[in-house]
CSV table of C-alpha atoms in Angstrom, one decimal:
chain,number,residue,atom,x,y,z
A,1,MET,CA,92.9,52.8,126.2
A,2,ASP,CA,90.4,51.9,128.9
A,3,ILE,CA,89.0,53.7,132.1
A,4,ARG,CA,91.6,52.1,134.1
A,5,GLN,CA,94.4,53.8,132.1
A,6,LEU,CA,92.6,57.0,132.4
A,7,ARG,CA,92.4,56.7,136.1
A,8,HIS,CA,96.2,55.8,136.5
A,9,PHE,CA,97.0,58.9,134.3
A,10,ALA,CA,94.9,61.1,136.6
A,11,ALA,CA,96.5,59.8,139.7
A,12,VAL,CA,100.0,60.3,138.5
A,13,ALA,CA,99.1,64.0,137.1
A,14,GLU,CA,97.6,65.0,140.5
A,15,THR,CA,100.4,63.5,142.8
A,16,LEU,CA,103.3,63.9,140.3
A,17,HIS,CA,104.9,61.1,142.1
A,18,PHE,CA,104.5,57.5,140.8
A,19,GLY,CA,105.0,55.8,144.2
A,20,ARG,CA,102.0,58.0,145.7
A,21,ALA,CA,99.9,57.5,142.7
A,22,ALA,CA,100.3,53.7,143.0
A,23,GLU,CA,99.3,53.7,146.7
A,24,ARG,CA,96.3,55.7,146.0
A,25,LEU,CA,95.3,53.2,143.4
A,26,ASN,CA,96.2,50.2,145.6
A,27,MET,CA,98.6,48.8,143.2
A,28,THR,CA,102.5,48.5,142.9
A,29,GLN,CA,104.5,51.1,141.0
A,30,PRO,CA,105.8,48.8,138.2
A,31,PRO,CA,102.5,48.0,136.5
A,32,LEU,CA,101.5,51.6,136.9
A,33,SER,CA,104.5,52.7,135.1
A,34,GLN,CA,103.8,50.2,132.3
A,35,SER,CA,100.2,51.3,132.1
A,36,ILE,CA,101.2,55.1,131.4
A,37,MET,CA,103.9,54.0,129.0
A,38,ALA,CA,101.4,52.0,127.2
A,39,LEU,CA,99.1,55.0,127.1
A,40,GLU,CA,101.7,57.1,125.9
A,41,ARG,CA,102.6,54.9,123.0
A,42,GLU,CA,98.8,54.8,122.2
A,43,LEU,CA,98.6,58.5,122.2
A,44,GLY,CA,101.6,59.1,120.3
A,45,ALA,CA,103.1,61.6,122.7
A,46,PRO,CA,104.7,61.6,126.3
A,47,LEU,CA,102.3,62.7,129.0
A,48,PHE,CA,105.3,63.3,131.7
A,49,ILE,CA,108.6,64.5,132.0
A,50,ARG,CA,110.5,62.0,134.2
A,51,THR,CA,113.8,62.5,135.9
A,52,LYS,CA,115.3,60.9,139.0
A,53,ARG,CA,114.0,63.5,141.4
A,54,SER,CA,110.7,64.7,139.7
A,55,VAL,CA,108.0,64.2,137.5
A,56,ALA,CA,106.1,66.8,135.6
A,57,LEU,CA,103.2,67.0,133.0
A,58,THR,CA,104.3,68.1,129.5
A,59,PRO,CA,102.2,70.6,127.9
A,60,PHE,CA,100.4,68.0,126.1
A,61,GLY,CA,99.6,66.3,129.2
A,62,GLU,CA,98.5,69.5,131.1
A,63,GLN,CA,95.8,69.9,128.2
A,64,TRP,CA,94.8,66.3,128.1
A,65,LEU,CA,94.3,66.3,131.8
A,66,VAL,CA,91.2,68.6,131.4
A,67,HIS,CA,89.6,66.3,129.3
A,68,VAL,CA,90.4,63.2,131.1
A,69,ARG,CA,89.1,64.7,134.3
A,70,ALA,CA,85.9,65.7,132.7
A,71,VAL,CA,85.4,62.0,131.3
A,72,LEU,CA,86.1,60.6,134.8
A,73,GLY,CA,83.8,63.2,136.4
A,74,GLY,CA,81.0,62.0,134.1
A,75,LEU,CA,81.7,58.5,135.0
A,76,SER,CA,81.5,59.0,138.6
A,77,GLY,CA,77.9,60.5,138.2
A,78,LEU,CA,76.7,57.6,136.2
A,79,PRO,CA,75.3,55.7,139.1
A,80,GLU,CA,73.3,58.7,140.2
A,81,ILE,CA,72.0,59.4,136.7
A,82,ALA,CA,71.1,55.6,136.7
A,83,ARG,CA,69.3,55.9,139.9
A,84,ARG,CA,67.3,59.1,138.9
A,85,LEU,CA,66.5,57.4,135.6
A,86,ARG,CA,65.1,54.0,137.3
A,87,ASP,CA,63.4,55.9,140.0
A,88,GLY,CA,61.5,58.4,137.4
A,89,GLU,CA,63.3,61.4,138.6
A,90,ALA,CA,64.8,61.9,135.1
A,91,GLY,CA,64.1,61.1,131.6
A,92,PRO,CA,61.3,61.9,129.1
A,93,LEU,CA,57.5,62.2,129.5
A,94,GLU,CA,55.3,62.6,126.6
A,95,LEU,CA,51.9,63.7,127.6
A,96,SER,CA,48.8,64.7,125.2
A,97,PHE,CA,45.7,66.5,126.4
A,98,VAL,CA,42.4,67.6,125.3
A,99,SER,CA,41.9,71.2,124.9
A,100,THR,CA,39.4,71.5,127.8
A,101,ALA,CA,42.0,70.1,130.1
A,102,ASP,CA,44.1,73.1,129.5
A,103,TYR,CA,41.6,75.2,131.5
A,104,SER,CA,40.9,72.6,134.4
A,105,VAL,CA,43.4,69.9,135.4
A,106,LEU,CA,46.5,70.1,133.1
A,107,PRO,CA,48.2,73.4,134.3
A,108,GLU,CA,48.2,72.5,138.3
A,109,LEU,CA,49.0,68.9,137.3
A,110,VAL,CA,52.0,69.7,135.2
A,111,ARG,CA,53.1,72.5,137.8
A,112,GLN,CA,53.0,69.9,140.7
A,113,TYR,CA,54.9,67.3,138.6
A,114,ALA,CA,57.6,69.7,137.3
A,115,ALA,CA,58.2,71.0,140.7
A,116,LEU,CA,58.9,67.7,142.0
A,117,TYR,CA,60.7,66.3,139.1
A,118,PRO,CA,62.5,69.4,137.5
A,119,SER,CA,65.1,66.9,135.6
A,120,VAL,CA,62.2,65.4,133.7
A,121,ARG,CA,61.8,66.8,130.1
A,122,ILE,CA,58.0,67.1,129.4
A,123,ALA,CA,56.8,67.3,126.2
A,124,LEU,CA,53.2,68.2,125.7
A,125,ARG,CA,50.7,67.9,122.8
A,126,GLU,CA,47.1,68.8,122.4
A,127,ALA,CA,44.9,66.7,120.6
A,128,THR,CA,41.5,65.2,120.6
A,129,SER,CA,40.6,62.1,122.6
A,130,GLU,CA,40.3,60.0,119.7
A,131,VAL,CA,43.5,60.9,118.3
A,132,GLN,CA,45.5,60.5,121.3
A,133,ILE,CA,43.8,56.9,122.0
A,134,ALA,CA,44.9,55.9,118.3
A,135,ALA,CA,48.7,57.2,119.3
A,136,LEU,CA,48.8,55.4,122.5
A,137,LEU,CA,47.7,52.1,120.7
A,138,GLU,CA,50.4,52.6,118.1
A,139,GLY,CA,53.0,53.0,120.9
A,140,SER,CA,53.3,56.9,120.7
A,141,GLY,CA,53.5,59.0,123.7
A,142,HIS,CA,53.4,57.8,127.2
A,143,ALA,CA,49.8,59.0,128.6
A,144,GLY,CA,46.8,61.2,127.4
A,145,ILE,CA,44.2,63.2,129.1
A,146,VAL,CA,41.1,62.5,127.4
A,147,ILE,CA,37.4,62.7,127.5
A,148,PRO,CA,36.4,58.9,127.7
A,149,PRO,CA,34.0,57.3,125.4
A,150,ALA,CA,30.4,57.7,126.6
A,151,ASN,CA,30.1,53.9,127.1
A,152,GLY,CA,33.3,53.8,128.9
A,153,ALA,CA,34.8,51.4,126.4
A,154,LEU,CA,38.6,51.4,126.0
A,155,PRO,CA,40.8,48.9,124.1
A,156,ALA,CA,42.0,46.1,126.6
A,157,SER,CA,45.6,47.2,126.2
A,158,LEU,CA,44.8,50.7,127.6
A,159,ARG,CA,44.1,51.7,131.4
A,160,TYR,CA,42.0,54.8,132.4
A,161,ARG,CA,41.4,56.6,135.6
A,162,ARG,CA,39.1,59.6,136.0
A,163,LEU,CA,40.7,62.7,137.3
A,164,LEU,CA,37.7,65.3,137.1
A,165,SER,CA,33.9,65.4,136.5
A,166,GLU,CA,32.4,68.9,136.1
A,167,GLN,CA,29.2,70.2,134.9
A,168,LEU,CA,28.5,72.0,131.8
A,169,VAL,CA,27.8,75.9,131.7
A,170,ALA,CA,26.4,78.0,128.8
A,171,ALA,CA,28.9,80.4,127.1
A,172,VAL,CA,26.9,82.9,125.5
A,173,PRO,CA,27.2,86.3,123.9
A,174,GLU,CA,26.9,88.8,126.5
A,175,SER,CA,24.9,91.2,124.4
A,176,TRP,CA,22.3,88.4,123.9
A,177,VAL,CA,21.7,88.5,127.8
A,178,GLY,CA,21.4,92.2,127.8
A,179,ASP,CA,18.9,92.5,124.9
A,180,GLY,CA,16.7,89.8,126.1
A,181,ARG,CA,17.2,87.1,123.6
A,182,LEU,CA,18.4,84.8,126.3
A,183,PRO,CA,16.5,85.5,129.5
A,184,LEU,CA,17.8,84.4,132.8
A,185,GLN,CA,15.8,83.0,135.7
A,186,ALA,CA,17.5,83.5,139.0
A,187,GLY,CA,20.7,84.0,137.3
A,188,ARG,CA,20.5,80.6,135.4
A,189,LEU,CA,19.7,79.8,131.8
A,190,ASN,CA,16.3,77.7,131.5
A,191,PRO,CA,16.6,74.7,129.3
A,192,ALA,CA,13.5,76.0,127.2
A,193,VAL,CA,15.6,78.9,126.2
A,194,THR,CA,18.8,77.0,125.7
A,195,VAL,CA,17.4,74.3,123.4
A,196,GLN,CA,16.2,77.3,120.9
A,197,ALA,CA,19.6,79.0,120.6
A,198,PRO,CA,22.0,78.2,117.7
A,199,LEU,CA,24.7,75.9,118.8
A,200,ILE,CA,28.5,75.9,118.3
A,201,ILE,CA,30.1,72.6,119.0
A,202,PHE,CA,32.8,70.0,118.5
A,203,PRO,CA,32.5,68.0,115.5
A,204,ARG,CA,31.4,64.6,116.5
A,205,HIS,CA,34.2,62.5,114.9
A,206,SER,CA,36.6,64.6,116.9
A,207,ALA,CA,34.8,64.3,120.4
A,208,PRO,CA,31.7,62.0,120.2
A,209,ALA,CA,31.5,61.7,123.7
A,210,PHE,CA,31.4,65.4,124.3
A,211,HIS,CA,29.2,65.9,121.4
A,212,ASP,CA,26.6,63.4,122.4
A,213,LEU,CA,26.6,64.8,125.9
A,214,VAL,CA,25.8,68.3,124.6
A,215,THR,CA,23.3,67.3,122.0
A,216,GLY,CA,21.7,64.7,124.5
A,217,TYR,CA,20.9,67.7,126.7
A,218,PHE,CA,18.8,69.3,123.7
A,219,THR,CA,17.2,66.1,123.4
A,220,ALA,CA,16.3,65.6,126.8
A,221,HIS,CA,14.6,69.0,126.9
A,222,GLY,CA,12.6,68.7,124.0
A,223,GLY,CA,14.6,70.3,121.4
A,224,THR,CA,16.9,69.5,118.6
A,225,ALA,CA,20.5,71.1,118.3
A,226,ARG,CA,20.5,73.5,115.6
A,227,ILE,CA,24.3,73.5,114.9
A,228,VAL,CA,25.5,76.6,113.2
A,229,GLN,CA,29.2,76.0,113.4
A,230,GLU,CA,31.8,73.3,114.6
A,231,ALA,CA,35.3,73.7,115.9
A,232,ILE,CA,37.8,71.5,117.3
A,233,GLN,CA,39.7,73.8,119.6
A,234,MET,CA,37.8,75.2,122.6
A,235,GLN,CA,39.6,78.7,122.1
A,236,THR,CA,38.1,78.8,118.7
A,237,ILE,CA,34.5,78.0,120.0
A,238,ILE,CA,34.8,80.6,122.4
A,239,SER,CA,35.6,83.1,119.9
A,240,LEU,CA,32.7,82.3,117.8
A,241,VAL,CA,30.6,82.9,120.9
A,242,SER,CA,32.1,86.1,120.9
A,243,ALA,CA,31.4,86.8,117.6
A,244,GLU,CA,27.8,86.2,118.5
A,245,MET,CA,27.3,83.1,116.1
A,246,GLY,CA,25.7,81.1,118.8
A,247,ILE,CA,26.0,79.5,122.2
A,248,ALA,CA,28.2,76.6,123.4
A,249,LEU,CA,27.9,74.2,126.2
A,250,VAL,CA,31.3,74.0,128.0
A,251,PRO,CA,33.0,72.6,131.0
A,252,ALA,CA,32.6,74.9,134.0
A,253,SER,CA,36.4,75.4,134.2
A,254,LEU,CA,36.3,77.0,130.7
A,255,ARG,CA,35.2,80.5,133.1
A,256,ASN,CA,38.9,80.5,133.4
A,257,LEU,CA,39.0,81.5,129.6
A,258,ALA,CA,38.0,85.2,129.9
A,259,ARG,CA,36.6,86.6,126.5
A,260,THR,CA,35.3,90.0,125.7
A,261,GLY,CA,31.7,89.8,124.9
A,262,VAL,CA,31.4,86.2,126.2
A,263,ARG,CA,29.3,85.3,129.6
A,264,TYR,CA,29.5,82.1,131.3
A,265,ILE,CA,26.0,81.1,132.8
A,266,ASP,CA,25.1,78.2,134.8
A,267,LEU,CA,22.3,75.9,133.3
A,268,ALA,CA,19.1,75.4,135.3
A,269,GLY,CA,17.5,72.0,135.8
A,270,ALA,CA,19.3,68.4,135.4
A,271,VAL,CA,22.7,69.5,134.2
A,272,PRO,CA,25.0,67.2,132.4
A,273,SER,CA,28.6,66.5,133.8
A,274,LEU,CA,31.6,66.1,131.6
A,275,GLU,CA,34.3,63.5,132.7
A,276,THR,CA,38.2,63.9,132.2
A,277,GLY,CA,40.6,61.4,132.9
A,278,ILE,CA,44.2,60.1,132.2
A,279,VAL,CA,44.9,57.1,129.9
A,280,TRP,CA,48.1,55.2,129.3
A,281,ARG,CA,49.2,51.7,128.0
A,282,ARG,CA,48.9,48.7,130.6
A,283,ASP,CA,52.3,47.3,129.5
A,284,ASP,CA,54.5,50.4,129.2
A,285,LEU,CA,54.6,52.0,132.8
A,286,THR,CA,58.0,53.7,132.4
A,287,PRO,CA,59.5,55.4,135.7
A,288,THR,CA,58.6,58.9,134.6
A,289,LEU,CA,55.1,57.9,133.9
A,290,ASN,CA,54.9,56.2,137.1
A,291,ARG,CA,55.8,59.2,138.9
A,292,PHE,CA,53.2,61.1,136.8
A,293,LEU,CA,50.3,58.9,137.7
A,294,GLN,CA,51.1,59.1,141.3
A,295,VAL,CA,50.8,62.9,141.2
A,296,ALA,CA,47.8,62.8,139.0
A,297,LEU,CA,46.1,60.0,140.9
A,298,GLY,CA,47.1,61.1,144.5
A,299,GLY,CA,49.1,58.3,145.4
A,300,GLN,CA,46.6,55.6,144.0
A,301,HIS,CA,48.1,52.4,142.7
A,302,ALA,CA,48.4,52.8,138.8
A,303,ALA,CA,49.6,49.3,137.6
């Protein structure tokens, strides 16, 4: 059977008249009757009870009509589905992100995008920048929110745009401020005090740009980072600060991660900034990704 036969059956079933059904279908009655008979032979059961005065559906025909209408209804929706897929209003979007983005650009960005394109299936995955870049180069995922390499160098097959640049602040045990171990000057933490404190940080192999930015701050102010603990999850780092294992230098947006026993303090002097941006494959700008980039980049050209 083919779609044409299903339309023939539906027209006759809805009119219960071969002549009126033929008019609706812009065809003559004999080929319509032949089409229905061929369909019945293929199905192995009659669809209609025919008399000289009337046409009625058989019980089998009544039951099958429900399924035929569902199929035809689905077919009528295919052009609109195709348009939505073509225009990026439906389909999948696989997005990875660094843990710091979870407290800065990611929530609002995803909220805006999902509100504009609710039919897109968004799959989110947290990963370090290095893991995200490697996955994109292997053809996995659509885009990643990353901390770019310190030298700005990315493989030629990838494109990158900055989303955010924010200063670092110190996440410190609140008790260390209260007992004088971390004295403040005008509400800020002096570099001379900062570089003497034990440090909790991302391991360099997981976040080299972030690691070098933090340790570079210590070096720039005449100190050497005394790393007491490493962790790849920002939540874990803040938990370790809460446990009074040391301090951490984190993006200012981490103030959104409130934790008992942790205080966020501005740094005095020249304060380093951490950049966060979005990266994707040059040759793989899918419709959903194109829409996402329009939201993320404020309408800037992404191609």
